[in-house]
Amino acid sequence: MAAWADSVQVAEQFVVAITLAEIERGVIAKERTDPTQSEHLRRWFDDKVLRIFVFARRGTNLIMQPLAGHIGYSLYSGISWF
């Protein structure tokens, strides 16, 4: 899978915003059970995944913001997108 992803131009790759929301939800859930692992996941998600799919991030933010407010977590805090 990684070889395939490397062979396709980023501009030709797509991801559904709800998929990003599900990954985000998993990272948040991991914070409760394994803070060390969640730090690694957070860095990977923020620095690798979201930076590639910056436009999908807007949709994810709309989906996840109510959840973030509910659990007292600020999504994407400190991330500079541009």
PDB file of C-alpha atoms in Angstrom:
ATOM      1  CA  MET A   1       0.000   0.000   0.000  1.00  0.00           C
ATOM      2  CA  ALA A   2       2.779   2.447   0.882  1.00  0.00           C
ATOM      3  CA  ALA A   3       4.493   1.786  -2.451  1.00  0.00           C
ATOM      4  CA  TRP A   4       1.253   2.518  -4.277  1.00  0.00           C
ATOM      5  CA  ALA A   5       0.699   5.750  -2.327  1.00  0.00           C
ATOM      6  CA  ASP A   6       4.248   6.854  -3.120  1.00  0.00           C
ATOM      7  CA  SER A   7       3.647   6.198  -6.816  1.00  0.00           C
ATOM      8  CA  VAL A   8       0.551   8.434  -7.024  1.00  0.00           C
ATOM      9  CA  GLN A   9       0.802  12.221  -7.095  1.00  0.00           C
ATOM     10  CA  VAL A  10      -0.619  13.856  -3.950  1.00  0.00           C
ATOM     11  CA  ALA A  11      -2.905  15.982  -6.140  1.00  0.00           C
ATOM     12  CA  GLU A  12      -4.482  12.751  -7.394  1.00  0.00           C
ATOM     13  CA  GLN A  13      -5.122  11.322  -3.922  1.00  0.00           C
ATOM     14  CA  PHE A  14      -8.413  11.894  -2.155  1.00  0.00           C
ATOM     15  CA  VAL A  15      -9.783  11.161   1.281  1.00  0.00           C
ATOM     16  CA  VAL A  16     -13.292  11.573   2.617  1.00  0.00           C
ATOM     17  CA  ALA A  17     -13.554  14.077   5.487  1.00  0.00           C
ATOM     18  CA  ILE A  18     -15.447  11.552   7.600  1.00  0.00           C
ATOM     19  CA  THR A  19     -12.431   9.223   7.372  1.00  0.00           C
ATOM     20  CA  LEU A  20     -10.246  11.945   8.838  1.00  0.00           C
ATOM     21  CA  ALA A  21     -12.858  12.516  11.536  1.00  0.00           C
ATOM     22  CA  GLU A  22     -12.757   8.829  12.469  1.00  0.00           C
ATOM     23  CA  ILE A  23      -8.960   8.903  12.719  1.00  0.00           C
ATOM     24  CA  GLU A  24      -9.183  12.051  14.848  1.00  0.00           C
ATOM     25  CA  ARG A  25     -11.714  10.339  17.090  1.00  0.00           C
ATOM     26  CA  GLY A  26      -9.340   7.409  17.514  1.00  0.00           C
ATOM     27  CA  VAL A  27      -6.469   9.707  18.466  1.00  0.00           C
ATOM     28  CA  ILE A  28      -8.676  11.428  21.054  1.00  0.00           C
ATOM     29  CA  ALA A  29      -9.764   8.055  22.455  1.00  0.00           C
ATOM     30  CA  LYS A  30      -6.134   6.910  22.702  1.00  0.00           C
ATOM     31  CA  GLU A  31      -5.318   9.999  24.797  1.00  0.00           C
ATOM     32  CA  ARG A  32      -7.443   8.526  27.572  1.00  0.00           C
ATOM     33  CA  THR A  33      -5.766   5.119  27.615  1.00  0.00           C
ATOM     34  CA  ASP A  34      -2.183   5.646  26.416  1.00  0.00           C
ATOM     35  CA  PRO A  35      -0.941   9.257  26.443  1.00  0.00           C
ATOM     36  CA  THR A  36       2.507   8.309  25.120  1.00  0.00           C
ATOM     37  CA  GLN A  37       1.128   6.475  22.086  1.00  0.00           C
ATOM     38  CA  SER A  38      -1.429   9.218  21.513  1.00  0.00           C
ATOM     39  CA  GLU A  39       1.395  11.776  21.228  1.00  0.00           C
ATOM     40  CA  HIS A  40       2.934   9.731  18.408  1.00  0.00           C
ATOM     41  CA  LEU A  41      -0.441   9.352  16.707  1.00  0.00           C
ATOM     42  CA  ARG A  42      -1.198  13.066  17.101  1.00  0.00           C
ATOM     43  CA  ARG A  43       2.121  14.052  15.498  1.00  0.00           C
ATOM     44  CA  TRP A  44       1.600  11.593  12.631  1.00  0.00           C
ATOM     45  CA  PHE A  45      -1.969  12.741  12.039  1.00  0.00           C
ATOM     46  CA  ASP A  46      -1.238  16.475  12.287  1.00  0.00           C
ATOM     47  CA  ASP A  47       2.138  16.535  10.541  1.00  0.00           C
ATOM     48  CA  LYS A  48       1.646  13.899   7.857  1.00  0.00           C
ATOM     49  CA  VAL A  49      -2.004  13.208   7.145  1.00  0.00           C
ATOM     50  CA  LEU A  50      -3.630  16.606   7.664  1.00  0.00           C
ATOM     51  CA  ARG A  51      -0.874  18.547   5.940  1.00  0.00           C
ATOM     52  CA  ILE A  52      -1.450  16.484   2.795  1.00  0.00           C
ATOM     53  CA  PHE A  53      -5.231  16.708   2.913  1.00  0.00           C
ATOM     54  CA  VAL A  54      -5.531  20.291   4.174  1.00  0.00           C
ATOM     55  CA  PHE A  55      -8.799  20.958   2.338  1.00  0.00           C
ATOM     56  CA  ALA A  56     -10.450  17.824   3.707  1.00  0.00           C
ATOM     57  CA  ARG A  57      -9.425  19.055   7.140  1.00  0.00           C
ATOM     58  CA  ARG A  58     -12.021  21.817   6.902  1.00  0.00           C
ATOM     59  CA  GLY A  59     -14.783  19.240   6.601  1.00  0.00           C
ATOM     60  CA  THR A  60     -13.295  17.204   9.421  1.00  0.00           C
ATOM     61  CA  ASN A  61     -13.234  20.249  11.647  1.00  0.00           C
ATOM     62  CA  LEU A  62     -16.944  20.813  11.030  1.00  0.00           C
ATOM     63  CA  ILE A  63     -17.674  17.194  11.900  1.00  0.00           C
ATOM     64  CA  MET A  64     -15.418  16.969  14.945  1.00  0.00           C
ATOM     65  CA  GLN A  65     -15.925  20.408  16.525  1.00  0.00           C
ATOM     66  CA  PRO A  66     -19.076  19.417  18.448  1.00  0.00           C
ATOM     67  CA  LEU A  67     -17.252  16.369  19.844  1.00  0.00           C
ATOM     68  CA  ALA A  68     -14.208  18.458  20.718  1.00  0.00           C
ATOM     69  CA  GLY A  69     -16.337  20.948  22.623  1.00  0.00           C
ATOM     70  CA  HIS A  70     -18.058  18.126  24.455  1.00  0.00           C
ATOM     71  CA  ILE A  71     -14.839  16.580  25.734  1.00  0.00           C
ATOM     72  CA  GLY A  72     -13.005  19.865  26.256  1.00  0.00           C
ATOM     73  CA  TYR A  73     -10.377  19.322  23.583  1.00  0.00           C
ATOM     74  CA  SER A  74      -9.274  22.021  21.163  1.00  0.00           C
ATOM     75  CA  LEU A  75      -8.856  20.510  17.713  1.00  0.00           C
ATOM     76  CA  TYR A  76      -5.771  21.386  15.741  1.00  0.00           C
ATOM     77  CA  SER A  77      -4.486  23.757  18.409  1.00  0.00           C
ATOM     78  CA  GLY A  78      -1.224  25.355  17.467  1.00  0.00           C
ATOM     79  CA  ILE A  79      -1.203  24.083  13.898  1.00  0.00           C
ATOM     80  CA  SER A  80      -0.285  26.555  11.205  1.00  0.00           C
ATOM     81  CA  TRP A  81      -1.858  25.454   7.943  1.00  0.00           C
ATOM     82  CA  PHE A  82      -0.441  28.033   5.554  1.00  0.00           C
TER      83      PHE A  82
END
